[in-house]
Coordinates of C-alpha atoms in Angstrom, one line a residue:
Chain A
X21 CA 23.9 10.8 -27.5
X22 CA 26.5 12.3 -24.9
X23 CA 25.6 14.7 -22.3
X24 CA 22.2 13.6 -22.3
X25 CA 22.6 10.1 -20.5
X26 CA 24.2 8.7 -16.9
X27 CA 27.1 7.4 -17.9
X28 CA 27.3 3.6 -17.9
X29 CA 29.9 1.8 -15.3
X30 CA 30.1 -1.8 -14.7
X31 CA 27.8 -1.2 -11.4
X32 CA 24.6 0.2 -13.1
X33 CA 24.8 -1.6 -16.7
X34 CA 21.5 -3.6 -17.0
X35 CA 22.8 -7.2 -17.8
X36 CA 19.8 -9.2 -17.6
X37 CA 16.7 -8.7 -20.1
X38 CA 19.2 -5.7 -21.6
X39 CA 16.5 -4.1 -23.7
X40 CA 14.5 -2.9 -20.6
X41 CA 17.7 -1.2 -20.0
X42 CA 17.4 2.9 -20.0
X43 CA 20.4 5.2 -19.1
X44 CA 18.9 8.6 -20.1
X45 CA 18.2 11.3 -18.1
X46 CA 14.7 11.8 -18.7
X47 CA 13.6 8.1 -18.0
X48 CA 15.4 8.3 -14.8
X49 CA 14.7 11.7 -13.6
X50 CA 10.6 11.1 -14.1
X51 CA 10.6 8.0 -12.6
X52 CA 12.1 9.4 -9.4
X53 CA 10.2 12.4 -9.6
X54 CA 7.0 10.6 -9.8
X55 CA 7.2 8.0 -7.4
X56 CA 5.7 9.1 -3.4
X57 CA 8.4 7.1 -1.9
X58 CA 12.1 6.1 -2.5
X59 CA 14.3 3.9 -1.3
X60 CA 17.8 4.6 0.4
X61 CA 20.1 2.5 0.9
X62 CA 23.9 3.0 2.4
X63 CA 26.6 1.4 3.8
X64 CA 26.8 0.8 7.8
X65 CA 29.9 2.2 9.8
X66 CA 30.7 -0.8 12.1
X67 CA 32.8 -3.3 10.4
X68 CA 30.7 -6.1 12.5
X69 CA 27.6 -5.3 10.7
X70 CA 27.1 -6.8 7.0
X71 CA 24.0 -5.4 6.5
X72 CA 23.6 -2.3 4.7
X73 CA 21.2 0.4 6.1
X74 CA 18.1 1.2 4.4
X75 CA 15.3 4.1 4.8
X76 CA 12.3 5.4 3.0
X77 CA 12.7 8.7 2.2
X78 CA 11.1 11.5 0.2
X79 CA 13.1 13.0 -3.0
X80 CA 13.2 14.8 -5.7
X81 CA 15.4 15.6 -8.8
X82 CA 16.4 19.3 -9.7
X83 CA 19.0 21.9 -10.3
X84 CA 18.8 25.0 -7.6
X85 CA 21.9 26.8 -9.8
X86 CA 19.6 26.1 -12.6
X87 CA 15.9 26.0 -11.1
X88 CA 14.1 25.9 -14.9
X89 CA 16.5 22.8 -15.8
X90 CA 13.9 19.9 -17.7
X91 CA 14.2 16.5 -16.4
X92 CA 16.3 15.6 -19.6
X93 CA 19.1 17.8 -18.0
X94 CA 21.6 16.7 -15.5
X95 CA 20.1 17.3 -12.2
X96 CA 20.9 16.5 -8.8
X97 CA 19.0 14.8 -5.9
X98 CA 17.4 16.1 -3.3
X99 CA 16.3 13.9 -0.1
X100 CA 14.2 14.7 3.0
X101 CA 14.2 12.6 5.9
X102 CA 17.0 12.4 8.8
X103 CA 20.0 10.7 8.7
X104 CA 22.2 10.8 11.9
X105 CA 25.2 13.3 12.4
X106 CA 27.9 10.4 12.8
X107 CA 26.7 8.9 9.6
X108 CA 26.8 11.9 7.7
X109 CA 30.5 12.2 9.3
X110 CA 31.4 8.9 8.4
X111 CA 30.9 9.6 4.7
X112 CA 33.4 12.3 4.7
X113 CA 36.1 9.9 5.5
X114 CA 34.9 7.7 2.5
X115 CA 37.7 5.0 1.2
X116 CA 37.6 6.7 -2.4
X117 CA 37.9 10.3 -1.2
X118 CA 34.7 11.7 -2.4
X119 CA 32.8 14.1 -0.3
X120 CA 29.7 12.9 1.0
X121 CA 27.6 10.0 2.2
X122 CA 27.6 7.1 -0.7
X123 CA 23.7 6.3 -1.3
X124 CA 22.2 4.0 -3.4
X125 CA 18.4 5.0 -4.3
X126 CA 15.7 3.2 -5.5
X127 CA 12.6 4.2 -7.2
X128 CA 9.9 1.8 -8.6
X129 CA 6.5 2.1 -10.3
X130 CA 4.2 -0.6 -10.1
X131 CA 2.2 -0.6 -13.6
X132 CA 0.9 -3.8 -14.0
X133 CA 0.2 -8.1 -13.4
X134 CA 1.4 -9.8 -16.1
X135 CA -0.5 -13.1 -16.2
X136 CA 0.9 -15.9 -18.7
X137 CA 0.1 -19.5 -19.7
X138 CA 3.0 -20.5 -17.3
X139 CA 4.2 -19.2 -13.9
X140 CA 7.6 -19.0 -15.2
X141 CA 6.5 -16.0 -17.9
X142 CA 4.3 -14.1 -15.3
X143 CA 5.8 -10.7 -14.8
X144 CA 5.3 -7.3 -13.7
X145 CA 4.7 -3.8 -15.8
X146 CA 7.3 -1.7 -14.1
X147 CA 9.6 1.4 -14.1
X148 CA 12.1 1.3 -11.9
X149 CA 15.2 3.6 -11.7
X150 CA 18.7 3.1 -9.5
X151 CA 20.7 6.1 -8.9
X152 CA 24.6 6.1 -7.0
X153 CA 25.6 9.1 -5.4
X154 CA 27.2 11.2 -2.4
X155 CA 25.1 12.8 0.0
X156 CA 25.8 16.1 1.6
X157 CA 23.3 18.1 4.3
X158 CA 22.2 21.2 2.4
X159 CA 23.3 24.6 4.8
X160 CA 22.4 27.1 2.7
X161 CA 19.6 28.9 4.1
X162 CA 18.2 29.9 0.0
X163 CA 18.7 26.7 -1.3
X164 CA 17.1 24.6 1.9
X165 CA 14.0 26.6 1.8
X166 CA 13.5 26.1 -2.3
X167 CA 13.9 22.7 -1.7
X168 CA 11.5 22.0 1.6
X169 CA 9.1 24.1 -0.7
X170 CA 9.9 21.9 -3.9
X171 CA 9.4 18.5 -1.4
X172 CA 5.9 19.9 -0.1
X173 CA 4.7 20.4 -3.4
X174 CA 6.0 17.3 -4.5
X175 CA 3.5 15.8 -2.1
X176 CA 0.5 18.0 -3.5
X177 CA 0.6 20.6 -6.1
X178 CA 0.7 24.0 -4.8
X179 CA 0.8 22.8 -1.1
X180 CA 3.7 25.5 0.0
X181 CA 1.9 28.6 -0.7
X182 CA -1.3 27.1 1.0
X183 CA 0.2 26.8 4.4
X184 CA 1.6 28.9 6.8
X185 CA 5.3 30.0 5.7
X186 CA 7.5 30.4 5.8
X187 CA 9.3 27.9 8.3
X188 CA 10.3 29.3 12.0
X189 CA 13.9 29.3 12.8
X190 CA 13.3 25.7 14.9
X191 CA 11.5 24.2 12.2
X192 CA 14.8 25.4 9.8
X193 CA 16.9 23.8 12.1
X194 CA 15.1 20.7 12.7
X195 CA 14.6 19.6 9.0
X196 CA 17.2 18.2 7.4
X197 CA 17.8 18.0 3.5
X198 CA 20.9 16.2 1.7
X199 CA 22.1 17.3 -1.4
X200 CA 23.3 14.2 -3.8
X201 CA 25.7 14.3 -6.3
X202 CA 24.7 11.5 -8.9
X203 CA 27.6 9.7 -10.1
X204 CA 25.9 6.8 -12.4
X205 CA 22.0 5.6 -12.8
X206 CA 20.1 3.5 -15.0
X207 CA 16.0 2.8 -15.2
X208 CA 14.6 -0.8 -16.2
X209 CA 10.9 -0.5 -17.8
X210 CA 9.1 -3.9 -18.6
X211 CA 5.7 -2.7 -20.6
X212 CA 3.5 -5.1 -22.7
X213 CA 1.6 -8.1 -22.8
X214 CA 2.8 -11.6 -21.6
X215 CA 5.2 -13.3 -23.6
X216 CA 4.9 -17.0 -23.8
X217 CA 6.8 -19.8 -25.1
X218 CA 6.0 -21.4 -28.6
X219 CA 5.4 -24.6 -27.1
X220 CA 2.7 -23.2 -24.6
X221 CA 1.3 -21.0 -27.5
X222 CA 0.7 -24.3 -29.5
X223 CA -1.1 -26.1 -26.9
X224 CA -4.9 -25.6 -27.8
X225 CA -6.1 -27.3 -24.5
X226 CA -3.7 -25.2 -22.1
X227 CA -5.0 -22.0 -24.4
X228 CA -8.6 -22.6 -24.0
X229 CA -8.6 -22.6 -20.4
X230 CA -6.1 -20.1 -19.4
X231 CA -6.9 -16.6 -19.3
X232 CA -3.8 -14.3 -20.0
X233 CA -3.5 -10.9 -20.0
X234 CA -2.3 -7.6 -18.1
X235 CA -4.2 -6.2 -14.9
X236 CA -2.9 -2.6 -15.0
X237 CA -2.1 -0.8 -11.8
X238 CA -1.8 2.4 -9.8
X239 CA -1.7 4.2 -6.9
X240 CA -5.3 5.6 -6.0
X241 CA -5.7 8.8 -4.2
X242 CA -9.2 8.7 -2.6
X243 CA -12.0 11.2 -1.2
X244 CA -9.8 13.7 1.0
X245 CA -10.9 13.0 4.7
X246 CA -11.0 16.2 6.9
X247 CA -9.3 16.8 9.9
X248 CA -11.2 16.9 13.6
X249 CA -9.0 20.2 13.4
X250 CA -10.0 20.9 10.1
X251 CA -12.4 24.5 9.9
X252 CA -12.3 24.7 5.8
X253 CA -15.8 23.2 4.9
X254 CA -14.9 22.9 1.2
X255 CA -11.6 20.7 -0.3
X256 CA -9.6 23.5 -1.7
X257 CA -9.2 23.5 -5.8
X258 CA -5.2 23.0 -5.4
X259 CA -5.8 19.4 -3.8
X260 CA -8.9 18.8 -5.9
X261 CA -7.1 19.0 -9.2
X262 CA -4.1 17.5 -7.9
X263 CA -6.3 14.3 -6.9
X264 CA -8.1 14.3 -10.3
X265 CA -5.0 14.5 -12.4
X266 CA -2.9 11.9 -10.6
X267 CA -6.1 9.5 -10.2
X268 CA -6.3 10.1 -14.2
X269 CA -2.4 9.8 -15.2
X270 CA -2.1 6.7 -13.1
X271 CA -5.0 4.8 -14.7
X272 CA -3.5 6.2 -18.1
X273 CA -0.2 5.2 -17.5
X274 CA -1.1 1.7 -16.4
X275 CA -3.1 1.2 -19.6
X276 CA -0.5 2.5 -22.0
X277 CA 1.9 0.3 -20.4
X278 CA -0.1 -3.0 -21.4
X279 CA -0.1 -1.5 -25.2
X280 CA 3.7 -1.4 -24.9
X281 CA 3.7 2.1 -25.2
X282 CA 5.9 4.6 -23.1
X283 CA 4.3 6.2 -20.2
X284 CA 3.3 9.6 -20.8
X285 CA 5.5 12.2 -18.5
X286 CA 4.6 12.9 -14.9
Chain B
X6 CA 6.2 -11.3 24.9
X7 CA 9.7 -13.4 24.0
X8 CA 9.2 -15.3 21.2
X9 CA 6.7 -13.6 19.3
X10 CA 9.1 -10.5 18.3
X11 CA 12.0 -10.1 16.5
X12 CA 14.9 -9.1 18.9
X13 CA 15.9 -5.8 19.2
X14 CA 19.7 -4.8 18.4
X15 CA 20.9 -1.9 17.9
X16 CA 20.7 -1.4 13.6
X17 CA 16.9 -2.2 14.0
X18 CA 15.7 -0.2 17.0
X19 CA 13.5 2.9 15.9
X20 CA 14.7 5.8 17.3
X21 CA 13.2 8.5 15.8
X22 CA 9.2 8.5 16.3
X23 CA 10.1 5.6 18.8
X24 CA 6.2 5.2 19.5
X25 CA 5.8 4.2 15.5
X26 CA 8.1 1.2 16.2
X27 CA 7.0 -2.5 16.1
X28 CA 9.2 -5.7 16.7
X29 CA 6.5 -8.4 16.5
X30 CA 6.2 -10.7 13.7
X31 CA 2.7 -10.2 13.1
X32 CA 3.1 -6.5 12.2
X33 CA 6.4 -7.1 10.1
X34 CA 5.6 -10.5 8.5
X35 CA 1.8 -9.1 7.3
X36 CA 3.7 -6.2 5.8
X37 CA 5.9 -8.2 3.7
X38 CA 3.3 -10.1 2.6
X39 CA 1.0 -7.7 1.4
X40 CA 3.5 -5.5 -0.7
X41 CA 3.8 -6.3 -4.1
X42 CA 7.1 -5.3 -4.7
X43 CA 10.1 -5.5 -1.8
X44 CA 13.5 -3.8 -2.3
X45 CA 16.6 -5.7 -1.4
X46 CA 19.9 -4.1 -0.6
X47 CA 23.2 -6.1 0.0
X48 CA 26.7 -4.9 0.2
X49 CA 29.2 -5.2 -3.0
X50 CA 32.2 -7.0 -3.5
X51 CA 34.3 -4.3 -4.9
X52 CA 36.5 -2.5 -2.3
X53 CA 36.9 0.5 -4.0
X54 CA 32.7 0.4 -4.9
X55 CA 31.1 1.9 -1.9
X56 CA 27.7 1.6 -3.0
X57 CA 25.5 -1.0 -1.7
X58 CA 23.3 -3.0 -4.3
X59 CA 19.9 -2.7 -4.6
X60 CA 17.3 -4.4 -6.6
X61 CA 13.4 -4.7 -6.6
X62 CA 12.3 -8.5 -5.9
X63 CA 8.9 -10.5 -5.3
X64 CA 8.8 -11.9 -1.9
X65 CA 7.4 -13.5 1.0
X66 CA 7.3 -14.8 4.4
X67 CA 6.3 -18.5 5.1
X68 CA 7.6 -21.7 6.5
X69 CA 8.8 -24.6 4.4
X70 CA 9.0 -26.7 7.6
X71 CA 5.7 -26.0 9.1
X72 CA 3.7 -24.6 6.1
X73 CA 0.6 -24.0 8.1
X74 CA 2.6 -21.2 10.3
X75 CA 0.6 -18.0 10.5
X76 CA 2.2 -14.7 10.5
X77 CA 2.8 -14.2 14.1
X78 CA 5.3 -17.1 14.2
X79 CA 8.9 -17.1 13.1
X80 CA 8.8 -17.2 9.4
X81 CA 12.0 -17.6 6.5
X82 CA 11.6 -15.0 3.9
X83 CA 11.8 -16.4 0.3
X84 CA 12.6 -14.0 -2.7
X85 CA 12.2 -14.8 -6.0
X86 CA 14.8 -12.9 -8.7
X87 CA 18.3 -13.1 -9.9
X88 CA 21.4 -12.7 -8.1
X89 CA 24.4 -13.8 -9.6
X90 CA 26.5 -16.9 -8.5
X91 CA 29.4 -14.8 -8.3
X92 CA 27.7 -12.5 -5.4
X93 CA 26.1 -15.6 -3.9
X94 CA 29.7 -17.1 -3.3
X95 CA 30.9 -14.0 -1.9
X96 CA 28.2 -14.3 0.6
X97 CA 29.8 -17.5 1.7
X98 CA 32.9 -15.8 2.9
X99 CA 31.1 -13.4 5.0
X100 CA 33.5 -11.8 7.9
X101 CA 31.2 -12.7 10.5
X102 CA 31.0 -16.3 9.7
X103 CA 27.7 -16.7 9.2
X104 CA 26.4 -18.6 6.1
X105 CA 25.0 -16.7 3.1
X106 CA 24.7 -13.2 1.6
X107 CA 23.7 -10.5 4.3
X108 CA 20.6 -8.6 2.7
X109 CA 18.7 -6.0 3.6
X110 CA 14.8 -6.0 2.7
X111 CA 12.3 -3.0 3.1
X112 CA 8.5 -3.4 2.4
X113 CA 6.4 -0.2 2.2
X114 CA 2.8 0.7 2.1
X115 CA 1.8 4.0 1.6
X116 CA -1.5 4.5 3.0
X117 CA -2.4 8.3 2.8
X118 CA -1.0 12.1 2.3
X119 CA -1.1 13.9 5.8
X120 CA -1.9 17.6 4.9
X121 CA -1.1 19.7 7.8
X122 CA -1.3 23.8 8.7
X123 CA 2.5 23.8 8.0
X124 CA 4.8 22.5 5.8
X125 CA 6.8 21.0 8.7
X126 CA 4.4 18.6 9.9
X127 CA 2.9 17.2 6.4
X128 CA 3.5 13.5 6.4
X129 CA 2.8 10.2 5.2
X130 CA 0.4 7.2 6.5
X131 CA 2.6 4.1 5.9
X132 CA 3.3 0.8 7.0
X133 CA 7.0 0.0 6.6
X134 CA 9.2 -3.1 7.7
X135 CA 13.1 -3.2 7.3
X136 CA 14.5 -6.8 7.7
X137 CA 18.4 -8.3 8.3
X138 CA 18.7 -11.9 7.1
X139 CA 21.4 -14.2 5.3
X140 CA 20.2 -15.6 2.3
X141 CA 20.9 -18.7 0.2
X142 CA 19.5 -20.2 -2.8
X143 CA 17.0 -23.2 -2.6
X144 CA 18.3 -26.2 -4.4
X145 CA 16.0 -28.7 -2.7
X146 CA 13.1 -29.4 -5.4
X147 CA 10.5 -29.9 -3.3
X148 CA 10.9 -26.8 -1.4
X149 CA 11.8 -24.6 -4.8
X150 CA 8.3 -25.9 -6.2
X151 CA 6.5 -25.1 -3.0
X152 CA 8.3 -21.7 -3.2
X153 CA 7.5 -20.9 -7.0
X154 CA 3.9 -21.7 -6.3
X155 CA 3.3 -19.4 -3.1
X156 CA 5.2 -16.8 -5.1
X157 CA 2.8 -17.3 -8.3
X158 CA -0.3 -17.0 -6.2
X159 CA 1.1 -14.1 -4.5
X160 CA 0.5 -12.2 -7.7
X161 CA -2.8 -13.4 -7.9
X162 CA -4.8 -15.8 -5.7
X163 CA -4.9 -19.2 -7.0
X164 CA -3.1 -18.6 -10.3
X165 CA -0.5 -21.5 -10.1
X166 CA -3.4 -23.7 -10.3
X167 CA -4.9 -22.1 -13.6
X168 CA -1.9 -22.3 -15.5
X169 CA 0.3 -24.7 -17.3
X170 CA 2.1 -26.4 -14.3
X171 CA 4.7 -28.4 -13.3
X172 CA 7.3 -26.0 -14.6
X173 CA 9.7 -27.9 -17.1
X174 CA 13.1 -28.8 -16.0
X175 CA 14.5 -25.9 -17.6
X176 CA 11.9 -23.5 -16.3
X177 CA 12.8 -25.2 -12.4
X178 CA 16.9 -24.9 -13.2
X179 CA 16.3 -21.0 -14.8
X180 CA 14.3 -20.0 -11.6
X181 CA 15.9 -18.8 -8.5
X182 CA 14.7 -18.7 -5.2
X183 CA 16.4 -17.3 -2.4
X184 CA 15.9 -18.1 1.1
X185 CA 16.3 -15.6 3.8
X186 CA 17.4 -16.7 7.6
X187 CA 15.9 -13.5 9.0
X188 CA 18.2 -12.2 11.9
X189 CA 16.0 -9.1 13.1
X190 CA 13.5 -6.9 11.8
X191 CA 11.3 -4.0 12.8
X192 CA 8.5 -2.4 11.3
X193 CA 7.3 1.7 11.5
X194 CA 3.5 2.5 11.1
X195 CA 1.9 6.1 10.8
X196 CA -1.2 6.4 11.6
X197 CA -4.5 9.3 12.1
X198 CA -4.5 12.9 11.5
X199 CA -2.3 15.5 11.0
X200 CA -0.6 16.9 14.5
X201 CA 0.2 20.6 14.3
X202 CA 1.8 22.8 16.8
X203 CA -0.4 24.7 19.7
X204 CA 0.9 27.9 18.2
X205 CA -0.5 27.1 14.8
X206 CA -4.0 25.8 16.3
X207 CA -4.5 29.0 18.0
X208 CA -4.3 31.0 15.0
X209 CA -7.9 31.4 13.7
X210 CA -7.0 33.0 10.4
X211 CA -4.5 30.5 9.4
X212 CA -7.2 27.5 10.2
X213 CA -9.6 29.7 8.6
X214 CA -8.0 29.2 5.2
X215 CA -6.1 26.0 5.6
X216 CA -7.3 22.7 4.9
X217 CA -6.0 19.9 6.8
X218 CA -6.5 16.2 6.7
X219 CA -5.7 13.1 5.1
X220 CA -6.1 11.9 1.4
X221 CA -5.6 8.2 1.9
X222 CA -4.2 6.2 -0.9
X223 CA -3.9 2.6 -2.1
X224 CA -2.7 0.5 -5.3
X225 CA -5.9 0.1 -7.6
X226 CA -6.2 -3.3 -9.8
X227 CA -7.9 -2.1 -12.7
X228 CA -10.2 -3.6 -15.6
X229 CA -8.1 -7.0 -16.7
X230 CA -6.5 -6.0 -20.4
X231 CA -6.8 -9.5 -22.2
X232 CA -3.4 -10.2 -24.3
X233 CA -3.9 -10.7 -28.2
X234 CA -3.0 -13.9 -27.5
X235 CA -5.9 -14.8 -25.1
X236 CA -8.4 -17.3 -26.3
X237 CA -10.8 -17.4 -22.8
X238 CA -13.6 -14.8 -23.3
X239 CA -14.5 -14.2 -19.5
X240 CA -12.0 -13.2 -17.1
X241 CA -12.2 -16.3 -14.7
X242 CA -13.5 -16.1 -10.8
X243 CA -10.4 -16.6 -9.4
X244 CA -9.2 -13.4 -10.8
X245 CA -12.1 -11.2 -10.7
X246 CA -12.5 -12.3 -7.2
X247 CA -9.1 -11.5 -6.2
X248 CA -9.4 -7.7 -7.9
X249 CA -12.4 -7.3 -5.5
X250 CA -10.8 -8.1 -2.6
X251 CA -8.0 -6.1 -3.0
X252 CA -9.4 -3.5 -4.5
X253 CA -11.7 -3.3 -1.2
X254 CA -9.4 -4.1 1.6
X255 CA -6.7 -1.3 0.0
X256 CA -9.3 1.4 0.3
X257 CA -10.4 0.1 3.6
X258 CA -7.0 0.1 5.1
X259 CA -6.3 3.1 3.5
X260 CA -9.4 5.0 5.4
X261 CA -8.6 2.9 8.4
X262 CA -5.4 4.3 8.9
X263 CA -6.9 8.3 8.7
X264 CA -8.7 7.4 11.7
X265 CA -5.3 5.9 13.6
X266 CA -6.9 2.5 13.6
X267 CA -4.5 -0.7 13.0
X268 CA -4.9 -1.9 9.4
X269 CA -6.7 -5.2 8.9
X270 CA -4.9 -8.4 8.4
X271 CA -4.3 -9.1 4.8

């Protein structure tokens, strides 16, 4: 369906395990918005340095011009973290004439360990997304504070309103938010039990001694530990309900993945 | 101490939060060996494509020539996963004259959500490592099967010996293992409670209503779910003890990180 998918270019088309490839906005965008850490890669400026740079960053997909847009619509990626101004300037001299620093962004969920009869068929259940786009720093104050609020609330629901806001002038200046105009993207999703070869499945002796199945995995958020400086006796409701929901959703998605069902929206 | 650290070059020197930077073999190698997924980035061959390629892969640090080497020694990185032969060939024509495909590899653990008085001081407790090196495919059969055994046992302890081995000729051919000669690497580790500004800490009204502290996070391995094809009634001991240890270690490391103590070796 045109308009609800990222374009399929040669660089983002899944060639191995084609059936696991997804290109729709909703799958890609919901993976990005539910991982706590993104990995961001970009070319380094030095001719003699063959290694791309890579850094872990926080980020989310949203639309500043259409803030109520759903995950199944075209969105921008906002990243929080530091990229030196020297690198950002280099982005502006991109050989392709596009504005911004070219970034490749990865978001990966591990949903389970898939244990098969042979090492060869061992696998993971996972949901991963790779996005390509051009990053520019957000300079508009209104857009920046909107992104700062969303990034804070992506760590813990409603956290922004439960802290000292608005940020000071210094805090506004020292915070860097990048807006990434996405060019293309893809997701790859593996779910379900192990898939073994027919010859191994016919081997009764092997099957009698080899347990096969899936170990569901998810990120657990534990009991909050107060800071030595904390003066609030009771852990507030916005934290308690966040922890409960995340832990339940995490477990539910990992167990759904074993059955080969699509994970619930997060 | 020379000989127990990765060299500090301009590309791997930590400039922001210098105090979080670590260069010793043990810190970097143990982060790599305890994450379930690595993110691997490499330059793309097309002149017109400004985006580095990025893929999630499995891997571990070890030494084939010195298999009993500890994590505090110089090790190679072995990766399991598919990189097209076209890309591998391109690696051989690297402008720097080094043999292999230049890779940047990231390994990241999330240890906790750090909740402060202000959005600005929110953070994560984490352990992350970035490595740079040159990859070549492992062609020696003995080294390849050693690496395949180690990669299988990195998913679940002792899994190799509890499956149908050795691999068939076809399985050996279809499995690709890359050996990465590491040139440099660094780690970045954040632990401890939130660090707020003095002005906010003096704000009694703010402190009376704002809970601050850390939510420890770790990967949970849930109850094993048997495959419809499974015939072994009882989950075997090598799986049960692996789950118990991983869940206990994960929680322990996340809680230790809150106290700002170094995590235990994994």
